[in-house]
Amino acid sequence: MKSKKKFIALLLVLVMTASVFYGCGSTSKSGGSDTSSETGETKGEVKNTAESGGESTSSSSYTMFMRSQYVDWIKELKWYDEAEKNTGIHVEYVEGPEEISDTYTEVDQRIASGTLPDAAMVNLAQAKVYGSQGAFVDLAPYITKYAPNLQAYIDANPDYKAYVSSDDGAIYGLVKESPIFADLIGYRADQFKEAGIDAATIKTIEDFTKALQTLKAYYGAKDDNYYPLSGRDSALRFAAWFGAASYTDANGSGGVYYNHEKDGSFDIKAAGAYDWIKTMKQWYEEGLINPSWVSGTNSEGDWESQTLEGGASVFYDYYNRAEWFMENGGPDNNPDYDMQVLDFLKGTDGKTVPITTSTLYQNGCVTAVNSSCDEDKIATILKFIDYFYSEEGITLANWGVEGESFKNEGNTKSFIVDYSSEESKEPGEKRWSFLSDRFTVTKPVDQTAFYSWNTKLIADAANKYFVKDNFLDRPTLIYTTDQEEQLTNLVASVYEAESFGLTHFIIGDKELNEANWKAFVKEMDDMGLGDIEKIQQEAYANTFNK
């Protein structure tokens, strides 16, 4: 009994940890970060008819538990309405909490109480663990029978099959594709011009630092609270610029790669890690970076206010944030307000420094089916999902309806509806929207459509910079249940200790010198960093040597 309780506790920690780093889309407020909610209050209750997991609705409909924010998005989508019309299948959504971590927690509670609807948005760990215990359907045989397009996708993408399958080959949950994107450097072009900075001359990290110094000298002379570089969440996001991002590949593993493939990715053993922290320490000491951000107390709202009101000029954040500031008050505060995107930085060899990206498959926002469902209900659920893997469904979910939202000339699609006009509509109003980083249904992503569905500023930047040579390889690794449990415990302590130690080097609480740095690395290894790297390497081998 004690062992079982311990396992359940570990699972809950795993789900909470993964949900922090794998939000399933951008919020309307943040334009990219899934940090919109402060509450875990349940938005809707399951009707009694939905609790039987399959006996509640007709064969042309089913119920699904999902985070409330995502349900709100779905209700606004014109293409989703077309999909229900084309398939003849209606999904009755049961709204969960506003916060994604609370949504996963409620899945645990509903499974325990027997109140889970026909389908649910879960974490991949939940799908596999609860599925093996009998709570979710093994979809593999039903996919073969009822979902030919999805089956063809699985056959054509063995990495997907390996990712979603349990050790025994069962598929208890289906994962959506996610767009591949990276962070961009946004900058106030009007402030650069006023301070005498030519953005085109910023090629290297040294150039970037000089630009910050120039901005500080110019605007800091007028405002003691002006810091050129600011942001939200962790400020430890520049490691890749120094070749110090965490990684796992055929040659080894460095740093915490687990759940940090893109954000918060660093390897303190990398050759450039020391220079990374040394440079950030310089930024801190010279007032080039907001000290509240470095210490972790700069909220998202703080950062937005600073950037909108002139208290900061540069950021490195979600790919469409530059446009967000243009559409959310920047020009209202200052008619000259002009946010642009800086070129990717280059190394001493003149080549673009590759950076971290999102991964194609992520372990959040997984669709699982209640094992209480009968075969007719399972077939209905899979037929709806299968539609989005057909040519018609892929086009609809990524481009919409030809002649209404896009045109096709010479086999080249382009949108004919305006991004800003559609996305600025009032909440609840029907719209064409193709933000595939958000979770709506399990489906593949047309990367070209995703990049194109933006303002010209972001679409041009994405198409210019988001190319393979500019990206680090970020493989999706498959972990065994035992590896997941080990990593959950190790990462929870080691990553926090690393972040704490690095921050103290930056702010001067710990003297940064070679001896102290080596001691710090050893301390982290002794705490379990080396064990994490070993497990990640084993997972890589298991993933790609099957």
PDB file of N, CA and C in Angstrom, residues 475-519:
ATOM      1  N   PRO A 475      15.692  16.439 -30.232  1.00  0.00           N
ATOM      2  CA  PRO A 475      14.947  15.186 -30.402  1.00  0.00           C
ATOM      3  C   PRO A 475      13.901  14.982 -29.312  1.00  0.00           C
ATOM      4  N   THR A 476      12.815  14.363 -29.685  1.00  0.00           N
ATOM      5  CA  THR A 476      11.797  13.970 -28.716  1.00  0.00           C
ATOM      6  C   THR A 476      12.178  12.601 -28.180  1.00  0.00           C
ATOM      7  N   LEU A 477      12.454  12.532 -26.902  1.00  0.00           N
ATOM      8  CA  LEU A 477      12.919  11.288 -26.297  1.00  0.00           C
ATOM      9  C   LEU A 477      11.768  10.520 -25.657  1.00  0.00           C
ATOM     10  N   ILE A 478      11.897   9.219 -25.661  1.00  0.00           N
ATOM     11  CA  ILE A 478      10.898   8.346 -25.058  1.00  0.00           C
ATOM     12  C   ILE A 478      11.487   7.757 -23.790  1.00  0.00           C
ATOM     13  N   TYR A 479      10.835   8.027 -22.683  1.00  0.00           N
ATOM     14  CA  TYR A 479      11.314   7.562 -21.384  1.00  0.00           C
ATOM     15  C   TYR A 479      10.433   6.431 -20.871  1.00  0.00           C
ATOM     16  N   THR A 480      11.047   5.471 -20.228  1.00  0.00           N
ATOM     17  CA  THR A 480      10.267   4.434 -19.566  1.00  0.00           C
ATOM     18  C   THR A 480       9.627   5.035 -18.320  1.00  0.00           C
ATOM     19  N   THR A 481       8.655   4.325 -17.779  1.00  0.00           N
ATOM     20  CA  THR A 481       8.002   4.811 -16.559  1.00  0.00           C
ATOM     21  C   THR A 481       9.015   4.984 -15.439  1.00  0.00           C
ATOM     22  N   ASP A 482       9.943   4.044 -15.338  1.00  0.00           N
ATOM     23  CA  ASP A 482      10.968   4.130 -14.292  1.00  0.00           C
ATOM     24  C   ASP A 482      11.866   5.345 -14.513  1.00  0.00           C
ATOM     25  N   GLN A 483      12.241   5.601 -15.765  1.00  0.00           N
ATOM     26  CA  GLN A 483      13.070   6.769 -16.059  1.00  0.00           C
ATOM     27  C   GLN A 483      12.322   8.066 -15.759  1.00  0.00           C
ATOM     28  N   GLU A 484      11.034   8.101 -16.092  1.00  0.00           N
ATOM     29  CA  GLU A 484      10.218   9.283 -15.787  1.00  0.00           C
ATOM     30  C   GLU A 484      10.222   9.563 -14.288  1.00  0.00           C
ATOM     31  N   GLU A 485      10.050   8.525 -13.494  1.00  0.00           N
ATOM     32  CA  GLU A 485      10.003   8.688 -12.041  1.00  0.00           C
ATOM     33  C   GLU A 485      11.343   9.196 -11.509  1.00  0.00           C
ATOM     34  N   GLN A 486      12.431   8.598 -12.000  1.00  0.00           N
ATOM     35  CA  GLN A 486      13.758   9.025 -11.550  1.00  0.00           C
ATOM     36  C   GLN A 486      14.026  10.481 -11.932  1.00  0.00           C
ATOM     37  N   LEU A 487      13.722  10.824 -13.175  1.00  0.00           N
ATOM     38  CA  LEU A 487      13.984  12.181 -13.641  1.00  0.00           C
ATOM     39  C   LEU A 487      13.121  13.208 -12.918  1.00  0.00           C
ATOM     40  N   THR A 488      11.894  12.840 -12.636  1.00  0.00           N
ATOM     41  CA  THR A 488      11.014  13.766 -11.921  1.00  0.00           C
ATOM     42  C   THR A 488      11.628  14.178 -10.594  1.00  0.00           C
ATOM     43  N   ASN A 489      12.092  13.206  -9.837  1.00  0.00           N
ATOM     44  CA  ASN A 489      12.679  13.499  -8.530  1.00  0.00           C
ATOM     45  C   ASN A 489      14.010  14.233  -8.653  1.00  0.00           C
ATOM     46  N   LEU A 490      14.854  13.780  -9.574  1.00  0.00           N
ATOM     47  CA  LEU A 490      16.176  14.383  -9.722  1.00  0.00           C
ATOM     48  C   LEU A 490      16.096  15.814 -10.249  1.00  0.00           C
ATOM     49  N   VAL A 491      15.309  16.013 -11.294  1.00  0.00           N
ATOM     50  CA  VAL A 491      15.217  17.336 -11.908  1.00  0.00           C
ATOM     51  C   VAL A 491      14.618  18.353 -10.944  1.00  0.00           C
ATOM     52  N   ALA A 492      13.646  17.921 -10.155  1.00  0.00           N
ATOM     53  CA  ALA A 492      12.998  18.836  -9.213  1.00  0.00           C
ATOM     54  C   ALA A 492      14.007  19.480  -8.274  1.00  0.00           C
ATOM     55  N   SER A 493      15.013  18.728  -7.875  1.00  0.00           N
ATOM     56  CA  SER A 493      16.002  19.269  -6.937  1.00  0.00           C
ATOM     57  C   SER A 493      17.212  19.864  -7.650  1.00  0.00           C
ATOM     58  N   VAL A 494      17.725  19.171  -8.658  1.00  0.00           N
ATOM     59  CA  VAL A 494      18.954  19.602  -9.323  1.00  0.00           C
ATOM     60  C   VAL A 494      18.750  20.887 -10.121  1.00  0.00           C
ATOM     61  N   TYR A 495      17.690  20.945 -10.901  1.00  0.00           N
ATOM     62  CA  TYR A 495      17.493  22.126 -11.745  1.00  0.00           C
ATOM     63  C   TYR A 495      17.300  23.380 -10.900  1.00  0.00           C
ATOM     64  N   GLU A 496      16.559  23.249  -9.829  1.00  0.00           N
ATOM     65  CA  GLU A 496      16.356  24.396  -8.937  1.00  0.00           C
ATOM     66  C   GLU A 496      17.676  24.827  -8.311  1.00  0.00           C
ATOM     67  N   ALA A 497      18.492  23.856  -7.917  1.00  0.00           N
ATOM     68  CA  ALA A 497      19.785  24.180  -7.314  1.00  0.00           C
ATOM     69  C   ALA A 497      20.714  24.836  -8.337  1.00  0.00           C
ATOM     70  N   GLU A 498      20.692  24.352  -9.568  1.00  0.00           N
ATOM     71  CA  GLU A 498      21.494  24.973 -10.624  1.00  0.00           C
ATOM     72  C   GLU A 498      21.073  26.431 -10.834  1.00  0.00           C
ATOM     73  N   SER A 499      19.784  26.639 -10.966  1.00  0.00           N
ATOM     74  CA  SER A 499      19.269  27.990 -11.206  1.00  0.00           C
ATOM     75  C   SER A 499      19.625  28.924 -10.057  1.00  0.00           C
ATOM     76  N   PHE A 500      19.504  28.425  -8.844  1.00  0.00           N
ATOM     77  CA  PHE A 500      19.838  29.209  -7.655  1.00  0.00           C
ATOM     78  C   PHE A 500      21.317  29.586  -7.673  1.00  0.00           C
ATOM     79  N   GLY A 501      22.171  28.609  -7.953  1.00  0.00           N
ATOM     80  CA  GLY A 501      23.608  28.861  -7.961  1.00  0.00           C
ATOM     81  C   GLY A 501      24.032  29.817  -9.061  1.00  0.00           C
ATOM     82  N   LEU A 502      23.488  29.642 -10.254  1.00  0.00           N
ATOM     83  CA  LEU A 502      23.831  30.525 -11.368  1.00  0.00           C
ATOM     84  C   LEU A 502      23.394  31.960 -11.091  1.00  0.00           C
ATOM     85  N   THR A 503      22.215  32.104 -10.523  1.00  0.00           N
ATOM     86  CA  THR A 503      21.721  33.441 -10.193  1.00  0.00           C
ATOM     87  C   THR A 503      22.622  34.127  -9.178  1.00  0.00           C
ATOM     88  N   HIS A 504      23.091  33.371  -8.205  1.00  0.00           N
ATOM     89  CA  HIS A 504      23.956  33.960  -7.181  1.00  0.00           C
ATOM     90  C   HIS A 504      25.322  34.351  -7.747  1.00  0.00           C
ATOM     91  N   PHE A 505      25.798  33.635  -8.744  1.00  0.00           N
ATOM     92  CA  PHE A 505      27.012  34.078  -9.431  1.00  0.00           C
ATOM     93  C   PHE A 505      26.756  35.409 -10.146  1.00  0.00           C
ATOM     94  N   ILE A 506      25.613  35.516 -10.805  1.00  0.00           N
ATOM     95  CA  ILE A 506      25.303  36.711 -11.591  1.00  0.00           C
ATOM     96  C   ILE A 506      25.155  37.946 -10.712  1.00  0.00           C
ATOM     97  N   ILE A 507      24.444  37.813  -9.604  1.00  0.00           N
ATOM     98  CA  ILE A 507      24.169  38.991  -8.766  1.00  0.00           C
ATOM     99  C   ILE A 507      25.288  39.278  -7.773  1.00  0.00           C
ATOM    100  N   GLY A 508      26.316  38.410  -7.737  1.00  0.00           N
ATOM    101  CA  GLY A 508      27.486  38.682  -6.909  1.00  0.00           C
ATOM    102  C   GLY A 508      27.448  38.115  -5.511  1.00  0.00           C
ATOM    103  N   ASP A 509      26.425  37.361  -5.163  1.00  0.00           N
ATOM    104  CA  ASP A 509      26.388  36.734  -3.842  1.00  0.00           C
ATOM    105  C   ASP A 509      27.447  35.643  -3.713  1.00  0.00           C
ATOM    106  N   LYS A 510      27.863  35.114  -4.852  1.00  0.00           N
ATOM    107  CA  LYS A 510      28.941  34.127  -4.902  1.00  0.00           C
ATOM    108  C   LYS A 510      29.959  34.628  -5.917  1.00  0.00           C
ATOM    109  N   GLU A 511      31.217  34.708  -5.510  1.00  0.00           N
ATOM    110  CA  GLU A 511      32.252  35.208  -6.417  1.00  0.00           C
ATOM    111  C   GLU A 511      32.405  34.264  -7.601  1.00  0.00           C
ATOM    112  N   LEU A 512      32.394  34.836  -8.798  1.00  0.00           N
ATOM    113  CA  LEU A 512      32.559  34.042 -10.004  1.00  0.00           C
ATOM    114  C   LEU A 512      34.035  33.954 -10.360  1.00  0.00           C
ATOM    115  N   ASN A 513      34.622  32.801 -10.133  1.00  0.00           N
ATOM    116  CA  ASN A 513      35.991  32.523 -10.556  1.00  0.00           C
ATOM    117  C   ASN A 513      36.073  31.052 -10.938  1.00  0.00           C
ATOM    118  N   GLU A 514      37.163  30.668 -11.549  1.00  0.00           N
ATOM    119  CA  GLU A 514      37.295  29.307 -12.068  1.00  0.00           C
ATOM    120  C   GLU A 514      37.155  28.256 -10.971  1.00  0.00           C
ATOM    121  N   ALA A 515      37.757  28.517  -9.816  1.00  0.00           N
ATOM    122  CA  ALA A 515      37.708  27.546  -8.718  1.00  0.00           C
ATOM    123  C   ALA A 515      36.279  27.352  -8.216  1.00  0.00           C
ATOM    124  N   ASN A 516      35.590  28.453  -7.993  1.00  0.00           N
ATOM    125  CA  ASN A 516      34.207  28.357  -7.515  1.00  0.00           C
ATOM    126  C   ASN A 516      33.294  27.713  -8.557  1.00  0.00           C
ATOM    127  N   TRP A 517      33.580  27.991  -9.814  1.00  0.00           N
ATOM    128  CA  TRP A 517      32.769  27.405 -10.880  1.00  0.00           C
ATOM    129  C   TRP A 517      32.938  25.888 -10.919  1.00  0.00           C
ATOM    130  N   LYS A 518      34.163  25.427 -10.841  1.00  0.00           N
ATOM    131  CA  LYS A 518      34.412  23.982 -10.844  1.00  0.00           C
ATOM    132  C   LYS A 518      33.765  23.309  -9.637  1.00  0.00           C
ATOM    133  N   ALA A 519      33.835  23.986  -8.500  1.00  0.00           N
ATOM    134  CA  ALA A 519      33.218  23.441  -7.289  1.00  0.00           C
ATOM    135  C   ALA A 519      31.699  23.362  -7.448  1.00  0.00           C
TER     136      ALA A 519
END
